[in-house]
PDB file of N, CA and C in Angstrom:
ATOM      1  N   MET A  85     262.373-183.786-212.412  1.00 52.00           N
ATOM      2  CA  MET A  85     262.212-185.127-212.916  1.00 52.00           C
ATOM      3  C   MET A  85     262.845-185.202-214.303  1.00 52.00           C
ATOM      4  N   SER A  86     263.654-186.206-214.519  1.00 56.00           N
ATOM      5  CA  SER A  86     264.311-186.359-215.812  1.00 56.00           C
ATOM      6  C   SER A  86     263.336-186.949-216.827  1.00 56.00           C
ATOM      7  N   ARG A  87     263.715-186.865-218.069  1.00 58.00           N
ATOM      8  CA  ARG A  87     262.874-187.402-219.138  1.00 58.00           C
ATOM      9  C   ARG A  87     262.668-188.904-218.963  1.00 58.00           C
ATOM     10  N   ASP A  88     263.725-189.638-218.550  1.00 64.00           N
ATOM     11  CA  ASP A  88     263.592-191.078-218.327  1.00 64.00           C
ATOM     12  C   ASP A  88     262.581-191.371-217.222  1.00 64.00           C
ATOM     13  N   GLU A  89     262.618-190.583-216.141  1.00 67.00           N
ATOM     14  CA  GLU A  89     261.685-190.788-215.040  1.00 67.00           C
ATOM     15  C   GLU A  89     260.249-190.510-215.464  1.00 67.00           C
ATOM     16  N   GLU A  90     260.067-189.541-216.352  1.00 78.00           N
ATOM     17  CA  GLU A  90     258.728-189.214-216.835  1.00 78.00           C
ATOM     18  C   GLU A  90     258.118-190.372-217.615  1.00 78.00           C
ATOM     19  N   ASN A  91     258.953-191.198-218.232  1.00 88.00           N
ATOM     20  CA  ASN A  91     258.469-192.287-219.067  1.00 88.00           C
ATOM     21  C   ASN A  91     258.239-193.590-218.304  1.00 88.00           C
ATOM     22  N   LEU A  92     258.556-193.618-217.011  1.00 94.00           N
ATOM     23  CA  LEU A  92     258.342-194.829-216.230  1.00 94.00           C
ATOM     24  C   LEU A  92     256.849-195.025-215.981  1.00 94.00           C
ATOM     25  N   PRO A  93     256.408-196.291-215.916  1.00 96.00           N
ATOM     26  CA  PRO A  93     254.971-196.536-215.725  1.00 96.00           C
ATOM     27  C   PRO A  93     254.458-196.037-214.376  1.00 96.00           C
ATOM     28  N   ARG A  94     253.210-195.617-214.390  1.00 97.00           N
ATOM     29  CA  ARG A  94     252.529-195.159-213.177  1.00 97.00           C
ATOM     30  C   ARG A  94     251.094-195.686-213.185  1.00 97.00           C
ATOM     31  N   GLU A  95     250.979-196.991-213.359  1.00 97.00           N
ATOM     32  CA  GLU A  95     249.652-197.596-213.440  1.00 97.00           C
ATOM     33  C   GLU A  95     249.004-197.645-212.056  1.00 97.00           C
ATOM     34  N   PRO A  96     247.701-197.383-211.981  1.00 98.00           N
ATOM     35  CA  PRO A  96     247.021-197.473-210.689  1.00 98.00           C
ATOM     36  C   PRO A  96     246.997-198.919-210.186  1.00 98.00           C
ATOM     37  N   PHE A  97     246.985-199.072-208.875  1.00 98.00           N
ATOM     38  CA  PHE A  97     246.872-200.395-208.264  1.00 98.00           C
ATOM     39  C   PHE A  97     246.110-200.241-206.960  1.00 98.00           C
ATOM     40  N   ASN A  98     245.590-201.356-206.455  1.00 98.00           N
ATOM     41  CA  ASN A  98     244.790-201.293-205.236  1.00 98.00           C
ATOM     42  C   ASN A  98     245.424-202.119-204.116  1.00 98.00           C
ATOM     43  N   GLN A  99     244.774-202.113-202.965  1.00 98.00           N
ATOM     44  CA  GLN A  99     245.288-202.809-201.782  1.00 98.00           C
ATOM     45  C   GLN A  99     245.459-204.309-202.045  1.00 98.00           C
ATOM     46  N   ASP A 100     244.495-204.926-202.719  1.00 98.00           N
ATOM     47  CA  ASP A 100     244.587-206.363-202.990  1.00 98.00           C
ATOM     48  C   ASP A 100     245.779-206.692-203.879  1.00 98.00           C
ATOM     49  N   GLU A 101     245.999-205.884-204.900  1.00 99.00           N
ATOM     50  CA  GLU A 101     247.155-206.104-205.780  1.00 99.00           C
ATOM     51  C   GLU A 101     248.457-205.912-205.010  1.00 99.00           C
ATOM     52  N   LEU A 102     248.485-204.907-204.148  1.00 99.00           N
ATOM     53  CA  LEU A 102     249.666-204.686-203.313  1.00 99.00           C
ATOM     54  C   LEU A 102     249.949-205.916-202.461  1.00 99.00           C
ATOM     55  N   LEU A 103     248.932-206.440-201.796  1.00 99.00           N
ATOM     56  CA  LEU A 103     249.132-207.583-200.901  1.00 99.00           C
ATOM     57  C   LEU A 103     249.601-208.820-201.653  1.00 99.00           C
ATOM     58  N   GLU A 104     249.119-209.000-202.871  1.00 99.00           N
ATOM     59  CA  GLU A 104     249.551-210.135-203.692  1.00 99.00           C
ATOM     60  C   GLU A 104     251.040-210.026-204.026  1.00 99.00           C
ATOM     61  N   VAL A 105     251.474-208.853-204.452  1.00 99.00           N
ATOM     62  CA  VAL A 105     252.883-208.640-204.800  1.00 99.00           C
ATOM     63  C   VAL A 105     253.748-208.671-203.539  1.00 99.00           C
ATOM     64  N   TRP A 106     253.237-208.110-202.445  1.00 99.00           N
ATOM     65  CA  TRP A 106     253.956-208.115-201.164  1.00 99.00           C
ATOM     66  C   TRP A 106     254.245-209.557-200.730  1.00 99.00           C
ATOM     67  N   SER A 107     253.222-210.399-200.801  1.00 98.00           N
ATOM     68  CA  SER A 107     253.359-211.803-200.418  1.00 98.00           C
ATOM     69  C   SER A 107     254.381-212.518-201.300  1.00 98.00           C
ATOM     70  N   ALA A 108     254.369-212.218-202.582  1.00 99.00           N
ATOM     71  CA  ALA A 108     255.342-212.819-203.503  1.00 99.00           C
ATOM     72  C   ALA A 108     256.761-212.388-203.146  1.00 99.00           C
ATOM     73  N   PHE A 109     256.941-211.132-202.755  1.00 99.00           N
ATOM     74  CA  PHE A 109     258.268-210.650-202.358  1.00 99.00           C
ATOM     75  C   PHE A 109     258.731-211.368-201.094  1.00 99.00           C
ATOM     76  N   VAL A 110     257.844-211.500-200.117  1.00 98.00           N
ATOM     77  CA  VAL A 110     258.200-212.196-198.874  1.00 98.00           C
ATOM     78  C   VAL A 110     258.593-213.643-199.182  1.00 98.00           C
ATOM     79  N   SER A 111     257.849-214.316-200.052  1.00 99.00           N
ATOM     80  CA  SER A 111     258.190-215.694-200.435  1.00 99.00           C
ATOM     81  C   SER A 111     259.554-215.754-201.108  1.00 99.00           C
ATOM     82  N   ARG A 112     259.832-214.778-201.949  1.00 98.00           N
ATOM     83  CA  ARG A 112     261.123-214.741-202.644  1.00 98.00           C
ATOM     84  C   ARG A 112     262.282-214.585-201.670  1.00 98.00           C
ATOM     85  N   ILE A 113     262.160-213.673-200.719  1.00 98.00           N
ATOM     86  CA  ILE A 113     263.277-213.468-199.798  1.00 98.00           C
ATOM     87  C   ILE A 113     263.408-214.632-198.815  1.00 98.00           C
ATOM     88  N   GLU A 114     262.299-215.307-198.508  1.00 98.00           N
ATOM     89  CA  GLU A 114     262.390-216.533-197.697  1.00 98.00           C
ATOM     90  C   GLU A 114     263.200-217.581-198.441  1.00 98.00           C
ATOM     91  N   ALA A 115     262.934-217.736-199.732  1.00 98.00           N
ATOM     92  CA  ALA A 115     263.669-218.706-200.549  1.00 98.00           C
ATOM     93  C   ALA A 115     265.150-218.367-200.629  1.00 98.00           C
ATOM     94  N   GLU A 116     265.478-217.078-200.502  1.00 98.00           N
ATOM     95  CA  GLU A 116     266.878-216.635-200.511  1.00 98.00           C
ATOM     96  C   GLU A 116     267.526-216.774-199.134  1.00 98.00           C
ATOM     97  N   GLY A 117     266.749-217.224-198.137  1.00 98.00           N
ATOM     98  CA  GLY A 117     267.288-217.410-196.795  1.00 98.00           C
ATOM     99  C   GLY A 117     267.258-216.175-195.917  1.00 98.00           C
ATOM    100  N   LYS A 118     266.553-215.141-196.349  1.00 97.00           N
ATOM    101  CA  LYS A 118     266.467-213.898-195.562  1.00 97.00           C
ATOM    102  C   LYS A 118     265.259-213.980-194.626  1.00 97.00           C
ATOM    103  N   MET A 119     265.338-214.931-193.698  1.00 97.00           N
ATOM    104  CA  MET A 119     264.203-215.220-192.817  1.00 97.00           C
ATOM    105  C   MET A 119     263.866-214.057-191.888  1.00 97.00           C
ATOM    106  N   ASN A 120     264.877-213.358-191.392  1.00 96.00           N
ATOM    107  CA  ASN A 120     264.623-212.248-190.479  1.00 96.00           C
ATOM    108  C   ASN A 120     263.798-211.157-191.168  1.00 96.00           C
ATOM    109  N   LEU A 121     264.225-210.754-192.358  1.00 97.00           N
ATOM    110  CA  LEU A 121     263.497-209.721-193.094  1.00 97.00           C
ATOM    111  C   LEU A 121     262.094-210.205-193.460  1.00 97.00           C
ATOM    112  N   ALA A 122     261.980-211.454-193.899  1.00 98.00           N
ATOM    113  CA  ALA A 122     260.667-211.998-194.252  1.00 98.00           C
ATOM    114  C   ALA A 122     259.728-211.966-193.049  1.00 98.00           C
ATOM    115  N   SER A 123     260.256-212.316-191.893  1.00 97.00           N
ATOM    116  CA  SER A 123     259.460-212.295-190.669  1.00 97.00           C
ATOM    117  C   SER A 123     259.003-210.877-190.330  1.00 97.00           C
ATOM    118  N   ILE A 124     259.909-209.918-190.434  1.00 97.00           N
ATOM    119  CA  ILE A 124     259.573-208.520-190.136  1.00 97.00           C
ATOM    120  C   ILE A 124     258.492-208.010-191.091  1.00 97.00           C
ATOM    121  N   LEU A 125     258.623-208.338-192.374  1.00 97.00           N
ATOM    122  CA  LEU A 125     257.653-207.864-193.364  1.00 97.00           C
ATOM    123  C   LEU A 125     256.295-208.541-193.215  1.00 97.00           C
ATOM    124  N   SER A 126     256.261-209.649-192.455  1.00 97.00           N
ATOM    125  CA  SER A 126     255.007-210.368-192.238  1.00 97.00           C
ATOM    126  C   SER A 126     254.323-209.985-190.930  1.00 97.00           C
ATOM    127  N   ILE A 127     254.966-209.148-190.124  1.00 95.00           N
ATOM    128  CA  ILE A 127     254.418-208.762-188.820  1.00 95.00           C
ATOM    129  C   ILE A 127     253.076-208.055-188.966  1.00 95.00           C
ATOM    130  N   ASP A 128     252.987-207.146-189.907  1.00 93.00           N
ATOM    131  CA  ASP A 128     251.782-206.339-190.061  1.00 93.00           C
ATOM    132  C   ASP A 128     251.424-206.241-191.539  1.00 93.00           C
ATOM    133  N   THR A 129     250.173-206.002-191.826  1.00 96.00           N
ATOM    134  CA  THR A 129     249.725-205.837-193.207  1.00 96.00           C
ATOM    135  C   THR A 129     250.012-204.409-193.657  1.00 96.00           C
ATOM    136  N   PRO A 130     250.725-204.249-194.769  1.00 98.00           N
ATOM    137  CA  PRO A 130     250.968-202.892-195.271  1.00 98.00           C
ATOM    138  C   PRO A 130     249.651-202.261-195.720  1.00 98.00           C
ATOM    139  N   THR A 131     249.546-200.956-195.536  1.00 97.00           N
ATOM    140  CA  THR A 131     248.342-200.248-195.970  1.00 97.00           C
ATOM    141  C   THR A 131     248.711-199.223-197.034  1.00 97.00           C
ATOM    142  N   LEU A 132     247.828-199.060-197.973  1.00 98.00           N
ATOM    143  CA  LEU A 132     248.068-198.195-199.120  1.00 98.00           C
ATOM    144  C   LEU A 132     247.286-196.900-198.982  1.00 98.00           C
ATOM    145  N   LYS A 133     247.986-195.777-199.148  1.00 97.00           N
ATOM    146  CA  LYS A 133     247.354-194.455-199.205  1.00 97.00           C
ATOM    147  C   LYS A 133     247.970-193.738-200.389  1.00 97.00           C
ATOM    148  N   GLY A 134     247.203-193.632-201.477  1.00 97.00           N
ATOM    149  CA  GLY A 134     247.759-193.064-202.707  1.00 97.00           C
ATOM    150  C   GLY A 134     248.787-194.033-203.260  1.00 97.00           C
ATOM    151  N   THR A 135     250.015-193.566-203.405  1.00 97.00           N
ATOM    152  CA  THR A 135     251.094-194.453-203.855  1.00 97.00           C
ATOM    153  C   THR A 135     252.106-194.693-202.738  1.00 97.00           C
ATOM    154  N   THR A 136     251.728-194.352-201.502  1.00 98.00           N
ATOM    155  CA  THR A 136     252.606-194.602-200.362  1.00 98.00           C
ATOM    156  C   THR A 136     252.123-195.837-199.613  1.00 98.00           C
ATOM    157  N   ILE A 137     253.048-196.752-199.396  1.00 98.00           N
ATOM    158  CA  ILE A 137     252.758-197.974-198.657  1.00 98.00           C
ATOM    159  C   ILE A 137     253.220-197.748-197.225  1.00 98.00           C
ATOM    160  N   HIS A 138     252.271-197.807-196.292  1.00 98.00           N
ATOM    161  CA  HIS A 138     252.583-197.541-194.886  1.00 98.00           C
ATOM    162  C   HIS A 138     252.826-198.848-194.144  1.00 98.00           C
ATOM    163  N   LEU A 139     253.932-198.871-193.404  1.00 97.00           N
ATOM    164  CA  LEU A 139     254.324-200.039-192.622  1.00 97.00           C
ATOM    165  C   LEU A 139     254.419-199.646-191.159  1.00 97.00           C
ATOM    166  N   THR A 140     253.936-200.523-190.284  1.00 96.00           N
ATOM    167  CA  THR A 140     254.014-200.286-188.848  1.00 96.00           C
ATOM    168  C   THR A 140     254.849-201.393-188.222  1.00 96.00           C
ATOM    169  N   PHE A 141     255.777-201.005-187.356  1.00 94.00           N
ATOM    170  CA  PHE A 141     256.668-201.962-186.709  1.00 94.00           C
ATOM    171  C   PHE A 141     256.559-201.851-185.200  1.00 94.00           C
ATOM    172  N   PRO A 142     256.728-202.986-184.490  1.00 93.00           N
ATOM    173  CA  PRO A 142     256.641-202.954-183.032  1.00 93.00           C
ATOM    174  C   PRO A 142     257.842-202.291-182.360  1.00 93.00           C
ATOM    175  N   ASN A 143     258.952-202.170-183.095  1.00 94.00           N
ATOM    176  CA  ASN A 143     260.134-201.538-182.489  1.00 94.00           C
ATOM    177  C   ASN A 143     261.028-200.923-183.560  1.00 94.00           C
ATOM    178  N   ALA A 144     261.933-200.077-183.119  1.00 94.00           N
ATOM    179  CA  ALA A 144     262.813-199.342-184.034  1.00 94.00           C
ATOM    180  C   ALA A 144     263.799-200.257-184.747  1.00 94.00           C
ATOM    181  N   THR A 145     264.194-201.360-184.119  1.00 95.00           N
ATOM    182  CA  THR A 145     265.146-202.286-184.743  1.00 95.00           C
ATOM    183  C   THR A 145     264.565-202.860-186.030  1.00 95.00           C
ATOM    184  N   ASN A 146     263.304-203.264-185.985  1.00 96.00           N
ATOM    185  CA  ASN A 146     262.651-203.792-187.188  1.00 96.00           C
ATOM    186  C   ASN A 146     262.568-202.731-188.275  1.00 96.00           C
ATOM    187  N   LYS A 147     262.243-201.521-187.873  1.00 95.00           N
ATOM    188  CA  LYS A 147     262.148-200.415-188.832  1.00 95.00           C
ATOM    189  C   LYS A 147     263.486-200.191-189.527  1.00 95.00           C
ATOM    190  N   VAL A 148     264.567-200.188-188.758  1.00 95.00           N
ATOM    191  CA  VAL A 148     265.905-199.973-189.323  1.00 95.00           C
ATOM    192  C   VAL A 148     266.261-201.091-190.299  1.00 95.00           C
ATOM    193  N   GLU A 149     265.930-202.325-189.958  1.00 95.00           N
ATOM    194  CA  GLU A 149     266.223-203.469-190.834  1.00 95.00           C
ATOM    195  C   GLU A 149     265.509-203.317-192.176  1.00 95.00           C
ATOM    196  N   VAL A 150     264.258-202.920-192.151  1.00 96.00           N
ATOM    197  CA  VAL A 150     263.507-202.747-193.402  1.00 96.00           C
ATOM    198  C   VAL A 150     264.040-201.553-194.186  1.00 96.00           C
ATOM    199  N   GLU A 151     264.373-200.477-193.488  1.00 96.00           N
ATOM    200  CA  GLU A 151     264.938-199.312-194.181  1.00 96.00           C
ATOM    201  C   GLU A 151     266.220-199.692-194.917  1.00 96.00           C
ATOM    202  N   ARG A 152     267.035-200.557-194.319  1.00 96.00           N
ATOM    203  CA  ARG A 152     268.285-200.984-194.967  1.00 96.00           C
ATOM    204  C   ARG A 152     268.026-201.792-196.233  1.00 96.00           C
ATOM    205  N   GLN A 153     266.918-202.505-196.251  1.00 94.00           N
ATOM    206  CA  GLN A 153     266.587-203.356-197.395  1.00 94.00           C
ATOM    207  C   GLN A 153     265.560-202.707-198.327  1.00 94.00           C
ATOM    208  N   SER A 154     265.242-201.448-198.087  1.00 96.00           N
ATOM    209  CA  SER A 154     264.137-200.817-198.813  1.00 96.00           C
ATOM    210  C   SER A 154     264.390-200.665-200.311  1.00 96.00           C
ATOM    211  N   PHE A 155     265.645-200.564-200.732  1.00 97.00           N
ATOM    212  CA  PHE A 155     265.921-200.405-202.163  1.00 97.00           C
ATOM    213  C   PHE A 155     265.400-201.611-202.943  1.00 97.00           C
ATOM    214  N   ASP A 156     265.760-202.822-202.490  1.00 97.00           N
ATOM    215  CA  ASP A 156     265.300-204.039-203.178  1.00 97.00           C
ATOM    216  C   ASP A 156     263.782-204.172-203.114  1.00 97.00           C
ATOM    217  N   LEU A 157     263.220-203.864-201.960  1.00 98.00           N
ATOM    218  CA  LEU A 157     261.770-203.950-201.788  1.00 98.00           C
ATOM    219  C   LEU A 157     261.056-202.989-202.732  1.00 98.00           C
ATOM    220  N   LEU A 158     261.506-201.748-202.765  1.00 98.00           N
ATOM    221  CA  LEU A 158     260.876-200.758-203.648  1.00 98.00           C
ATOM    222  C   LEU A 158     261.027-201.129-205.117  1.00 98.00           C
ATOM    223  N   GLN A 159     262.202-201.593-205.506  1.00 98.00           N
ATOM    224  CA  GLN A 159     262.397-202.000-206.903  1.00 98.00           C
ATOM    225  C   GLN A 159     261.408-203.089-207.289  1.00 98.00           C
ATOM    226  N   TYR A 160     261.262-204.066-206.417  1.00 99.00           N
ATOM    227  CA  TYR A 160     260.356-205.181-206.686  1.00 99.00           C
ATOM    228  C   TYR A 160     258.914-204.688-206.802  1.00 99.00           C
ATOM    229  N   LEU A 161     258.485-203.906-205.829  1.00 99.00           N
ATOM    230  CA  LEU A 161     257.108-203.400-205.841  1.00 99.00           C
ATOM    231  C   LEU A 161     256.838-202.534-207.061  1.00 99.00           C
ATOM    232  N   ARG A 162     257.750-201.631-207.355  1.00 98.00           N
ATOM    233  CA  ARG A 162     257.565-200.732-208.504  1.00 98.00           C
ATOM    234  C   ARG A 162     257.480-201.510-209.809  1.00 98.00           C
ATOM    235  N   LYS A 163     258.349-202.492-209.967  1.00 98.00           N
ATOM    236  CA  LYS A 163     258.364-203.282-211.203  1.00 98.00           C
ATOM    237  C   LYS A 163     257.079-204.102-211.349  1.00 98.00           C
ATOM    238  N   HIS A 164     256.700-204.811-210.296  1.00 99.00           N
ATOM    239  CA  HIS A 164     255.576-205.731-210.397  1.00 99.00           C
ATOM    240  C   HIS A 164     254.210-205.046-210.337  1.00 99.00           C
ATOM    241  N   LEU A 165     254.151-203.880-209.720  1.00 99.00           N
ATOM    242  CA  LEU A 165     252.893-203.126-209.709  1.00 99.00           C
ATOM    243  C   LEU A 165     252.850-202.090-210.833  1.00 99.00           C
ATOM    244  N   LYS A 166     253.946-201.993-211.566  1.00 98.00           N
ATOM    245  CA  LYS A 166     254.059-201.085-212.717  1.00 98.00           C
ATOM    246  C   LYS A 166     253.745-199.638-212.332  1.00 98.00           C
ATOM    247  N   ASN A 167     254.331-199.227-211.194  1.00 98.00           N
ATOM    248  CA  ASN A 167     254.122-197.850-210.747  1.00 98.00           C
ATOM    249  C   ASN A 167     255.384-197.374-210.028  1.00 98.00           C
ATOM    250  N   TYR A 168     256.080-196.438-210.649  1.00 98.00           N
ATOM    251  CA  TYR A 168     257.360-195.971-210.114  1.00 98.00           C
ATOM    252  C   TYR A 168     257.212-194.759-209.198  1.00 98.00           C
ATOM    253  N   ASP A 169     255.965-194.415-208.837  1.00 98.00           N
ATOM    254  CA  ASP A 169     255.736-193.375-207.836  1.00 98.00           C
ATOM    255  C   ASP A 169     255.652-193.965-206.428  1.00 98.00           C
ATOM    256  N   ILE A 170     255.692-195.280-206.309  1.00 98.00           N
ATOM    257  CA  ILE A 170     255.539-195.942-205.012  1.00 98.00           C
ATOM    258  C   ILE A 170     256.638-195.501-204.049  1.00 98.00           C
ATOM    259  N   ALA A 171     256.206-195.206-202.826  1.00 98.00           N
ATOM    260  CA  ALA A 171     257.128-194.854-201.740  1.00 98.00           C
ATOM    261  C   ALA A 171     256.720-195.650-200.500  1.00 98.00           C
ATOM    262  N   LEU A 172     257.635-195.729-199.543  1.00 97.00           N
ATOM    263  CA  LEU A 172     257.354-196.404-198.277  1.00 97.00           C
ATOM    264  C   LEU A 172     257.246-195.376-197.164  1.00 97.00           C
ATOM    265  N   GLY A 173     256.294-195.567-196.283  1.00 97.00           N
ATOM    266  CA  GLY A 173     256.149-194.746-195.087  1.00 97.00           C
ATOM    267  C   GLY A 173     256.240-195.653-193.874  1.00 97.00           C
ATOM    268  N   TYR A 174     256.969-195.223-192.851  1.00 92.00           N
ATOM    269  CA  TYR A 174     257.217-196.076-191.682  1.00 92.00           C
ATOM    270  C   TYR A 174     256.604-195.488-190.424  1.00 92.00           C
ATOM    271  N   ARG A 175     256.057-196.387-189.594  1.00 85.00           N
ATOM    272  CA  ARG A 175     255.591-196.023-188.252  1.00 85.00           C
ATOM    273  C   ARG A 175     256.082-197.097-187.298  1.00 85.00           C
ATOM    274  N   SER A 176     256.418-196.692-186.084  1.00 76.00           N
ATOM    275  CA  SER A 176     256.783-197.702-185.081  1.00 76.00           C
ATOM    276  C   SER A 176     256.096-197.384-183.771  1.00 76.00           C
TER     277      SER A 176
END
């Protein structure tokens, strides 16, 4: 871990805070016209275990779509939840 990474915030957050920020992200991408991604992210409620956000998808196509967009999603979540240890875990 670099010195810059060590200085990034790692504030604790809970499931309710995650869902609030998640909903805001979905609203933002809907406003940008990314309806497909917004729909996929609304299929299931993300669950929090430690700093890993677990997502479940009904099929591999949805999983691949989210994986392609995961950089923007992670940046948003990390910034707004003030925790740069956040990771995504996928299940289908």
